[in-house]
Short mmCIF file of C-alpha atoms and ligand atoms in Angstrom, two decimals:
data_model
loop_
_atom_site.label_atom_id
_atom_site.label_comp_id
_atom_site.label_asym_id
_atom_site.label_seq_id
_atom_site.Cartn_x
_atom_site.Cartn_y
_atom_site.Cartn_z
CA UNK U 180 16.96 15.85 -19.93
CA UNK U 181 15.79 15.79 -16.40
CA UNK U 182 13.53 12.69 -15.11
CA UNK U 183 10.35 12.96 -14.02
CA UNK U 184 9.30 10.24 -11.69
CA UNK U 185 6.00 9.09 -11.22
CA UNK U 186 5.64 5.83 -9.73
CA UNK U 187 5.55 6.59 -5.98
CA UNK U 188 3.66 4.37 -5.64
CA UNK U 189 5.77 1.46 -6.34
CA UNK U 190 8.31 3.04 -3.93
CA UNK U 191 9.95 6.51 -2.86
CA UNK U 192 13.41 8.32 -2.97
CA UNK U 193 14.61 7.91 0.74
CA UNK U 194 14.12 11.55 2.22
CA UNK U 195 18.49 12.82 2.90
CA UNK U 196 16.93 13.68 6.32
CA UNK U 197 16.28 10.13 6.73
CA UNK U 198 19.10 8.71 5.46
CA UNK U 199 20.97 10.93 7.75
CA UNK U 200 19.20 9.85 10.81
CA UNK U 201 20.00 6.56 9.81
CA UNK U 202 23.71 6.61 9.40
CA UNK U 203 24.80 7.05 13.23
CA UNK U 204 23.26 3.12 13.36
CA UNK U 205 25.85 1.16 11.31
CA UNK U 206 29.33 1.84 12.60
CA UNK U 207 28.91 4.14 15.55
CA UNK U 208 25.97 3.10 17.35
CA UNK U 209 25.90 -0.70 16.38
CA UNK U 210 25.41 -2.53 19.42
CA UNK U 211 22.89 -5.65 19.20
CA UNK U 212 19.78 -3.89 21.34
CA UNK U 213 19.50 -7.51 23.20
CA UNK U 214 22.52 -7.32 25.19
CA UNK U 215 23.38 -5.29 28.46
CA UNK U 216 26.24 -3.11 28.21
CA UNK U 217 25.82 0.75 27.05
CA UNK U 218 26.99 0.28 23.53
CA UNK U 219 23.32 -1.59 23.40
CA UNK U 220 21.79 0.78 25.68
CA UNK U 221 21.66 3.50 22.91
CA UNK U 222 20.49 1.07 20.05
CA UNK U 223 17.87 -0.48 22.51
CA UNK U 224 16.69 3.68 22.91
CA UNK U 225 16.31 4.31 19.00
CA UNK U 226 14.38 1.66 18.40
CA UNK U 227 11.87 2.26 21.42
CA UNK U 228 11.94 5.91 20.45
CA UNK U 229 10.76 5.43 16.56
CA UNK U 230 8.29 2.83 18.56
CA UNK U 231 6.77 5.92 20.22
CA UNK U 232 7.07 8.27 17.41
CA UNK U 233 4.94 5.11 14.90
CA UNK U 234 2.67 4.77 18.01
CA UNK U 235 1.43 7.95 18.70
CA UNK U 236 1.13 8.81 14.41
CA UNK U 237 -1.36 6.25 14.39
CA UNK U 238 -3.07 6.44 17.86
CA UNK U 239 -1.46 3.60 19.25
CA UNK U 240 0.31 2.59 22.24
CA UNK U 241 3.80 1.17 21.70
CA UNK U 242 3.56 -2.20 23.17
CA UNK U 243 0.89 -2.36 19.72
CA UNK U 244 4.11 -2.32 17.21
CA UNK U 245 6.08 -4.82 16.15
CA UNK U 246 8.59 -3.64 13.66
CA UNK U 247 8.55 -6.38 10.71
CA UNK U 248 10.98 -6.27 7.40
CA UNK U 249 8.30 -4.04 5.09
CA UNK U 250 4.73 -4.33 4.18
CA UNK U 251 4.61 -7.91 2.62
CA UNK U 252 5.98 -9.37 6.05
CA UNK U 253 3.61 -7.23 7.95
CA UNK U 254 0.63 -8.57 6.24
CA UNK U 255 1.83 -12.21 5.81
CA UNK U 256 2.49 -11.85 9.79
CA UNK U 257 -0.79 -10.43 10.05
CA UNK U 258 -2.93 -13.36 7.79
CA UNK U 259 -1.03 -16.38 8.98
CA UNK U 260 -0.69 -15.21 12.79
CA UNK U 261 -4.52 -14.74 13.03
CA UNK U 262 -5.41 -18.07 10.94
CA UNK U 263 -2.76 -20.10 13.06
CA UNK U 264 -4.28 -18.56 16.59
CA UNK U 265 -7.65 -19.02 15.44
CA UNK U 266 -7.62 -22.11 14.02
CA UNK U 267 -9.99 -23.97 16.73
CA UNK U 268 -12.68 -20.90 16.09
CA UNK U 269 -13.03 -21.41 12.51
CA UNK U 270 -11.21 -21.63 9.09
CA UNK U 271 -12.81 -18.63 6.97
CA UNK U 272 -11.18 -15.84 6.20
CA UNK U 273 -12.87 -12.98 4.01
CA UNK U 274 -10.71 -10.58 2.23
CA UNK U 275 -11.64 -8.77 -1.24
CA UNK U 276 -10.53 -9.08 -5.05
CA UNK U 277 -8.62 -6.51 -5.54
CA UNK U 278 -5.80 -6.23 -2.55
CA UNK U 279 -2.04 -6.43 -2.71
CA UNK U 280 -0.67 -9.75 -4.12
CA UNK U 281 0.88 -9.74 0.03
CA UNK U 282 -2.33 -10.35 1.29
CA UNK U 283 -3.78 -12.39 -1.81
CA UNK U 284 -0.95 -15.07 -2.37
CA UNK U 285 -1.22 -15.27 1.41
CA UNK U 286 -4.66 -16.03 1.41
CA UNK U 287 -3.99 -18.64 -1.45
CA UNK U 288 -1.64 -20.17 0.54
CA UNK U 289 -4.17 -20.54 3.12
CA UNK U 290 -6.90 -21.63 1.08
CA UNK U 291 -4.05 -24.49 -0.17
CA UNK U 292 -3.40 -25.49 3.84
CA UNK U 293 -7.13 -25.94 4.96
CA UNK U 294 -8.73 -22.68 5.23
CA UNK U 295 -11.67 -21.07 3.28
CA UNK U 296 -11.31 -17.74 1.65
CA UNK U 297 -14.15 -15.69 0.75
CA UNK U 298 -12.91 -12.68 -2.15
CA UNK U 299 -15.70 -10.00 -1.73
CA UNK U 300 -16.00 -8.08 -4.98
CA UNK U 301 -15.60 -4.43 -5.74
CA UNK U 302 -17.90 -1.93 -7.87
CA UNK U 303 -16.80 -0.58 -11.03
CA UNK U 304 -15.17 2.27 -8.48
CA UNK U 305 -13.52 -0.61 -6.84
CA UNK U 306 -15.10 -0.12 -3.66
CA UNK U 307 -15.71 -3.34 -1.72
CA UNK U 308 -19.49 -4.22 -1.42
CA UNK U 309 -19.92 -3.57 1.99
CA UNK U 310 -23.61 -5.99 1.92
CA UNK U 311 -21.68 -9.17 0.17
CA UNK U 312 -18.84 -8.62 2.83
CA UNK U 313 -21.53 -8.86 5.86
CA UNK U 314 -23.27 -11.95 3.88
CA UNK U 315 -20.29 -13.90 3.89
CA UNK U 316 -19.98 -13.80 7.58
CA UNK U 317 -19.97 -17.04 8.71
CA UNK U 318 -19.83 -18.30 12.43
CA UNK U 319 -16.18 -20.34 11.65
CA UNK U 320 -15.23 -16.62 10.27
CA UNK U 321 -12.29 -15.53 11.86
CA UNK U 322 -10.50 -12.87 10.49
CA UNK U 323 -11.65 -10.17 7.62
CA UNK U 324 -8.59 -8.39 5.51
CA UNK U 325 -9.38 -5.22 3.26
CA UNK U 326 -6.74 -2.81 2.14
CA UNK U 327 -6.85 0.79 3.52
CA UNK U 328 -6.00 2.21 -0.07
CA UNK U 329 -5.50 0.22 -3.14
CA UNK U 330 -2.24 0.42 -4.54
CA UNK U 331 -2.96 0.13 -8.37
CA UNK U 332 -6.59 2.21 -9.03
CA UNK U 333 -6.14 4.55 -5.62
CA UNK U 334 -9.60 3.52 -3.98
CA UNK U 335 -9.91 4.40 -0.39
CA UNK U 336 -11.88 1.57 1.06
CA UNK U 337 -14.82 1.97 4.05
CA UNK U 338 -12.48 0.94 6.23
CA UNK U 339 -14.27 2.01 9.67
CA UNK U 340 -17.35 0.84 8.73
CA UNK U 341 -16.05 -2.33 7.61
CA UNK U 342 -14.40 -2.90 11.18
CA UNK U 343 -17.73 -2.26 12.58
CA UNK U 344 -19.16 -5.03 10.67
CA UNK U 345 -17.10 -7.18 11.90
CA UNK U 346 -16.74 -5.95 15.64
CA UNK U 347 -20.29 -6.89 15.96
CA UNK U 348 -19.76 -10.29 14.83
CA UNK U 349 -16.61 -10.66 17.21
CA UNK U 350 -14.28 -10.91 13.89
CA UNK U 351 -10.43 -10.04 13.97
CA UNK U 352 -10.00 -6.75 11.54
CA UNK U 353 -6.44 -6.36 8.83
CA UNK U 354 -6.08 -3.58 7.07
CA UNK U 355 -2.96 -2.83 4.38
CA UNK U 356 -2.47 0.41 5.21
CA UNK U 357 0.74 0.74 3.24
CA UNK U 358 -0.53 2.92 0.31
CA UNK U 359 -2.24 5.73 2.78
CA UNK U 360 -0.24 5.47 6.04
CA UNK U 361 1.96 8.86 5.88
CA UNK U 362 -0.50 10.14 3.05
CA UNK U 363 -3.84 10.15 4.69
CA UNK U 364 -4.58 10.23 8.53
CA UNK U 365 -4.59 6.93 9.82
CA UNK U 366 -5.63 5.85 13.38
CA UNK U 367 -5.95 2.35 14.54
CA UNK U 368 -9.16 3.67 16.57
CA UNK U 369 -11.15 5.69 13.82
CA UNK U 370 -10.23 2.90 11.49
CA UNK U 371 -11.81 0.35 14.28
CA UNK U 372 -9.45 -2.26 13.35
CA UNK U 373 -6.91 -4.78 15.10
CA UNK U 374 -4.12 -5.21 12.59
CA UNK U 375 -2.96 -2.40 10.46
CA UNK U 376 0.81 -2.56 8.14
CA UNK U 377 2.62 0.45 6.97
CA UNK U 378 5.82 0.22 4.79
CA UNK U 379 8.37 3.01 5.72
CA UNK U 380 9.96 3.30 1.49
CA UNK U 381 6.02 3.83 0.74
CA UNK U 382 6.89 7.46 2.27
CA UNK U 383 10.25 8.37 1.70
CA UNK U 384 12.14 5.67 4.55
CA UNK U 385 14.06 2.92 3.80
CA UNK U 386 13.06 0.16 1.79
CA UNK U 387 13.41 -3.18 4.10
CA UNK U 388 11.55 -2.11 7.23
CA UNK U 389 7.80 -1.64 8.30
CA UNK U 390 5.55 -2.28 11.10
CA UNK U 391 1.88 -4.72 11.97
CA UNK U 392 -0.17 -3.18 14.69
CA UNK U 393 -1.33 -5.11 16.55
CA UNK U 394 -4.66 -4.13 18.92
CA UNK U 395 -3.24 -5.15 22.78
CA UNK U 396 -5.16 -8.39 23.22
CA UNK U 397 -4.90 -9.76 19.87
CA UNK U 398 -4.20 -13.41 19.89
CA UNK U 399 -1.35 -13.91 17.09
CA UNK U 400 0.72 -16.89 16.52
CA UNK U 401 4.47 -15.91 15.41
CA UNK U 402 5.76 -16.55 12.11
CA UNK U 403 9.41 -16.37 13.35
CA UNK U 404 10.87 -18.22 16.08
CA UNK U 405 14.18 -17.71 17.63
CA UNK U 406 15.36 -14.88 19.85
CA UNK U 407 13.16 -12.75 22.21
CA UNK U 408 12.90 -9.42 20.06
CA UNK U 409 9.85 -7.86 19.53
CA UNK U 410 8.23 -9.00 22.75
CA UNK U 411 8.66 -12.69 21.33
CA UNK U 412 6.07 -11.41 18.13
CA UNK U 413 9.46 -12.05 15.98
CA UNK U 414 12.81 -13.44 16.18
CA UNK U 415 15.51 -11.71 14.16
CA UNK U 416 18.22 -9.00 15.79
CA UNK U 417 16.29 -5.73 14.92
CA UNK U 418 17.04 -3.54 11.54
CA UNK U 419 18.57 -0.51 13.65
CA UNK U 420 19.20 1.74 11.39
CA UNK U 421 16.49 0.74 8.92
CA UNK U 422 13.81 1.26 12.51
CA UNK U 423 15.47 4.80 12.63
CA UNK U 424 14.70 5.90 9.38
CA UNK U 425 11.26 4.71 9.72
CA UNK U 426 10.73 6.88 12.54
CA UNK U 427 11.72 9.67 10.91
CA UNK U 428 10.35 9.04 7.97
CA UNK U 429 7.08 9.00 9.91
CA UNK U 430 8.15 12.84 11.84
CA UNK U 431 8.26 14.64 8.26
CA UNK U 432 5.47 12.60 6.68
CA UNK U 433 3.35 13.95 9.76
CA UNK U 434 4.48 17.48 9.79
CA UNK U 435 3.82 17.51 5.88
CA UNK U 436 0.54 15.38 5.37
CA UNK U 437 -2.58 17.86 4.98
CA UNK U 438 -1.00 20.24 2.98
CA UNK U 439 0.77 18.03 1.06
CA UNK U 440 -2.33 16.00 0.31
CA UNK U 441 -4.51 19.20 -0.80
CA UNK U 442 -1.55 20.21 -3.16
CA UNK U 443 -1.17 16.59 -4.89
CA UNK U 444 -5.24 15.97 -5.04
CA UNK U 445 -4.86 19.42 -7.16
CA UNK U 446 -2.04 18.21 -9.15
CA UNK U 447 -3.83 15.34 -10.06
CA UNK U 448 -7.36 16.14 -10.71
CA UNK U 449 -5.63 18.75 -12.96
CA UNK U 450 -3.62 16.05 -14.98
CA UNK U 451 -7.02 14.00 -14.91
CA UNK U 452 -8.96 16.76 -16.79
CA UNK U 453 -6.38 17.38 -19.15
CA UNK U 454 -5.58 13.79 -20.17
CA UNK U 455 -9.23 13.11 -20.34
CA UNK U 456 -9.74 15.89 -22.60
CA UNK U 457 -6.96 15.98 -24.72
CA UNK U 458 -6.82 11.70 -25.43
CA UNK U 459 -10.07 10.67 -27.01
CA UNK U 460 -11.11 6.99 -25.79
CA UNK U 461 -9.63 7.16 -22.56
CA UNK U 462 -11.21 6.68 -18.84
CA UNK U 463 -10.16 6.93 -15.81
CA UNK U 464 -9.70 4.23 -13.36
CA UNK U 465 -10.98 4.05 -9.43
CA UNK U 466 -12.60 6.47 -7.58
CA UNK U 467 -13.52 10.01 -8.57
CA UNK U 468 -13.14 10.99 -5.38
CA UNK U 469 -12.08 8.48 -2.88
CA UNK U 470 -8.99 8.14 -4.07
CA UNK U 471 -5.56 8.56 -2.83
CA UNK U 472 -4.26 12.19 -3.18
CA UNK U 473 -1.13 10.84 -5.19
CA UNK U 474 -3.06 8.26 -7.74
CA UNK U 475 -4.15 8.71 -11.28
CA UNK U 476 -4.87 5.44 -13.52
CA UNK U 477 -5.78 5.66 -16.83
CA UNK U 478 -6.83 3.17 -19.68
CA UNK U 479 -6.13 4.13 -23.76
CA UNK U 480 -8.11 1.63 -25.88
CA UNK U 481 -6.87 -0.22 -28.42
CA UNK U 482 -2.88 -0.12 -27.13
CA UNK U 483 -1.14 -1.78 -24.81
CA UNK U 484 0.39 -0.42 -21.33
CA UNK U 485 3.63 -1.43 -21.48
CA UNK U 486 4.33 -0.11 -25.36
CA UNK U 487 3.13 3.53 -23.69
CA UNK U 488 5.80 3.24 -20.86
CA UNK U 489 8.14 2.73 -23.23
CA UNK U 490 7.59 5.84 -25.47
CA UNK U 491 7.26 7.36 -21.95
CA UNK U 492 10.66 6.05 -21.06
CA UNK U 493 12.34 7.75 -23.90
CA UNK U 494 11.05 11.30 -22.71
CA UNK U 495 12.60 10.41 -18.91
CA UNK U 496 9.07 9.86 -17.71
CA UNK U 497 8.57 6.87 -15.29
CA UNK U 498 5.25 5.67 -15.09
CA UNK U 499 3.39 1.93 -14.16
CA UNK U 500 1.35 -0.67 -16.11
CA UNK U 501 -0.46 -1.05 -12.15
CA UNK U 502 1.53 -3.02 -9.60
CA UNK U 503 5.13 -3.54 -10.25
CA UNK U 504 4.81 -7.26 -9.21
CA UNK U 505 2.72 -8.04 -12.10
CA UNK U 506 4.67 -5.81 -14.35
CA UNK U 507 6.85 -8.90 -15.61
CA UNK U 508 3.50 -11.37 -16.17
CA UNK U 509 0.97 -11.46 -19.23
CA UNK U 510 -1.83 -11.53 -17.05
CA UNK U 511 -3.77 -8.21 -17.03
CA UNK U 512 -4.03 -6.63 -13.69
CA UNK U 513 -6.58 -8.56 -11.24
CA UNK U 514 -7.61 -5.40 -9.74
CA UNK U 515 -8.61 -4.26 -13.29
CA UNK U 516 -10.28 -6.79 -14.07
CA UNK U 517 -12.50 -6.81 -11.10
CA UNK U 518 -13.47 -3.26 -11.78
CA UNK U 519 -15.38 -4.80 -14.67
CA UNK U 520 -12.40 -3.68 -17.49
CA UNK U 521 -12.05 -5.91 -21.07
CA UNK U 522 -8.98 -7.63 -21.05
CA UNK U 523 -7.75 -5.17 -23.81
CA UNK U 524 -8.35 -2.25 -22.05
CA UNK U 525 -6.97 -3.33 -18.81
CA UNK U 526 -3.66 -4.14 -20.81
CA UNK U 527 -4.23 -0.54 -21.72
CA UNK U 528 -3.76 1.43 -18.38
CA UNK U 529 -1.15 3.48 -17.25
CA UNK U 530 -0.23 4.60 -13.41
CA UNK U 531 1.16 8.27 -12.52
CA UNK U 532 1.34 7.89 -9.06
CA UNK U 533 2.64 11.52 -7.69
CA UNK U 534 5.67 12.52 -4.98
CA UNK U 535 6.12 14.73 -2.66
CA UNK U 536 8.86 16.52 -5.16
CA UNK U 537 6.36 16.23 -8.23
CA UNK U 538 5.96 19.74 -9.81
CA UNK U 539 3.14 21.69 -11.84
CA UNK U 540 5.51 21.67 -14.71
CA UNK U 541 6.46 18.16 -14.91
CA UNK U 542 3.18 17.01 -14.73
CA UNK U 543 2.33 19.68 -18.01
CA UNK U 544 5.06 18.13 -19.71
CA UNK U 545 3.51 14.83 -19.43
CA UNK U 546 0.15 16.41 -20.46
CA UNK U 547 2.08 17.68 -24.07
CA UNK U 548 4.10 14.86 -24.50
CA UNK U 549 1.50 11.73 -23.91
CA UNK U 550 -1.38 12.47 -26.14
CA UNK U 551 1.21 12.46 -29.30
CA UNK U 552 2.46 8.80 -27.90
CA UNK U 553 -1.07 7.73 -27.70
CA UNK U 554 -1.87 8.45 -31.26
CA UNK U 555 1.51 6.98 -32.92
CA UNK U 556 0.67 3.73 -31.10
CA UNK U 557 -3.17 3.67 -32.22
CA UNK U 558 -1.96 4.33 -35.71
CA UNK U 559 0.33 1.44 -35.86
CA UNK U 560 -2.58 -0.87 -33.61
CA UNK U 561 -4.56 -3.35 -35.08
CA UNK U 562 -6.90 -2.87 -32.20
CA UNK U 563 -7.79 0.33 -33.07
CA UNK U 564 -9.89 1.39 -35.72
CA UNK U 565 -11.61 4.37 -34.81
C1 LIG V 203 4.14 -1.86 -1.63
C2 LIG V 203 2.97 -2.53 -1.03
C3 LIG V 203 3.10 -3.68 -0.23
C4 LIG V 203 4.43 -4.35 -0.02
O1 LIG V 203 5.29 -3.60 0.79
P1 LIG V 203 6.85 -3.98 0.83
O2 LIG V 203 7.40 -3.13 1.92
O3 LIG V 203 7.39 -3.61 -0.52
O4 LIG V 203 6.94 -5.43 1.11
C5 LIG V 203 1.97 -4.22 0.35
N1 LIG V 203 0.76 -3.67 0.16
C6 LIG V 203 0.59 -2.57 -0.59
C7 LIG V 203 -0.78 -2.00 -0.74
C8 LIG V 203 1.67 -1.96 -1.21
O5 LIG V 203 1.48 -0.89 -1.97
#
């Protein structure tokens, strides 16, 4: 039985193209990029060249990337840099309910060492209230953080307009861009913001590496101190090879993106329909139609999420409950619950997130096999009686 993978967007199969750029950058090419001799020269190269290749993909300049170890570093660098800088402006920080436990914990942690956090809800679309973000401005506001793309529903935030809101108030602008960078265009400019992270194994690189833009003039404190690297934005002797496959892993996602996008937002509104149709009592979660091209997530009353990837499991099929860092906890998805879902029915929803190697077919298969799981479950659920 061949696997069929759906949960890209928990992470990716490194593209062999990647992995082959890569491999030059452990045994032959391994010189530390800080010192002066050739060996170095060529390792010092790669990593300015994926620098250019990340910089220009998002409208950047170069000097605006630091390379940081994935997308959870990235935004903790992001949070803490701003708050630490900023601290003599103000101690507010305004972020929304539903984004990556990365920026969320971080904010916690925040909240725990002096600073105030305001979480700006969502609709039942999970799209950020754009009025209750501009009324909880404040003038000891300093930084606002909303995700590009969330990772568990697929709702494409306002992004631009929410970096005009806070332009005019003179605000510092995050955005997690690690579910849509490599998907969906994204440009630092159009986007109007001042920090932006990606995460190269969200789009078929290397798990371990990713990158924080950050807008030339941005005051940011580091978060690690030691060596020079990164223009003194973070100590550590650079991930060579893991900086190489992120700039490739950026080429091919670039060539790719539009088409690939069209075909997957086909794929899946396809799947939608047909799940919808076939399953009585289910819905779909997020945005009709701002969502990521890749995302479906669905909630079956009266069973529970992880019973369903189980049944799944013994077809081949891999699927999500939501995030896969709240896959091992009791607690229903936060994101879920903000969209306005019971309890039951957010312990309930399933995740297909779609690949660039995802056919027709194995998406039909899931279409014949799931509704028959759904109704062996419900018949052995006390929750549900219909
Ligand atoms: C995966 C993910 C992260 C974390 O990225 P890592 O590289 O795994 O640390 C952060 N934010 C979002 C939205 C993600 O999907």
């Amino acid at each position: 039985m061949k696997s069929i993978y759906l949960d890209h967007a928990a992470t990716c199969p490194t593209d062999p193209k990647v992995v082959e750029a890569m491999l030059p950058y452990f045994s032959d090419h391994y010189g530390n990029p800080s010192s002066i001799y050739s060996l170095s020269r060529t390792t010092r190269n790669a990593i300015e060249n994926a620098r250019t290749i990340l910089a220009s993909a998002i409208g950047a300049d170069p000097k605006e990337i630091v390379f940081t170890s994935g997308g959870s570093e990235s935004d903790n660098f992001a949070i803490k840099g701003i708050a630490h800088a900023l601290k003599d402006k103000g101690n507010h920080i305004i972020t929304s309910q539903i984004e990556h436990h990365a920026v969320l914990y971080t904010c916690k942690f925040l909240e725990k060492n002096g600073y105030d956090v305001t979480y700006v809800p969502v609709d039942e679309h999970g799209t950020i209230k754009l009025d209750e973000l501009e009324k909880a401005i404040r003038p000891d506001t300093i930084l606002i953080t909303v995700m590009h793309a969330n990772n568990e529903i697929g709702t494409i935030q306002p992004i631009r307009q929410i970096g005009e809101i806070a332009k005019k108030h003179g605000i510092k602008f995050h955005t997690d861009a690690v579910q849509t960078f490599g998907h969906i265009p994204v440009n630092a400019n159009d986007l109007n913001v001042d920090l932006l992270s990606i995460s190269a194994h969200k789009f078929y690189g290397p798990k371990g590496v990713g990158a924080l833009y950050i807008r030339k003039g941005t005051k940011i404190t580091p978060q690690s101190h030691g060596g020079d690297q990164e223009r003194r934005r973070r100590a550590s002797t650079e991930n060579v090879p893991g900086i190489v496959g992120l700039g490739k892993a950026v080429e091919i996602a670039t060539e790719s993106m539009a088409d690939e996008a069209d075909r997957q937002t086909k794929l899946r509104n396809d799947f939608i329909k047909a799940i919808l149709e076939k399953i009585p009592d289910s819905r779909l979660n997020g945005h009709p139609v701002d969502r990521l091209p890749n995302n479906i997530n669905i909630s079956f009353e009266g069973i529970e999420g992880e019973s369903i990837l189980l049944n799944l499991d013994m077809y081949g099929i891999a699927a999500s409950t939501g995030s896969a860092c709240s896959s091992s906890s009791l607690e229903p998805s936060h994101v879920l619950l903000s969209i306005g879902l019971t309890h039951e029915l957010a312990h309930g929803s399933v995740r297909f997130s779609l690949g660039k190697h995802t056919t027709r077919e194995e998406l039909d298969r899931v279409v014949d096999i799931l509704p028959g799981i759904i109704q062996k479950l419900r018949a052995m659920s006390p929750l549900y009686n219909k």
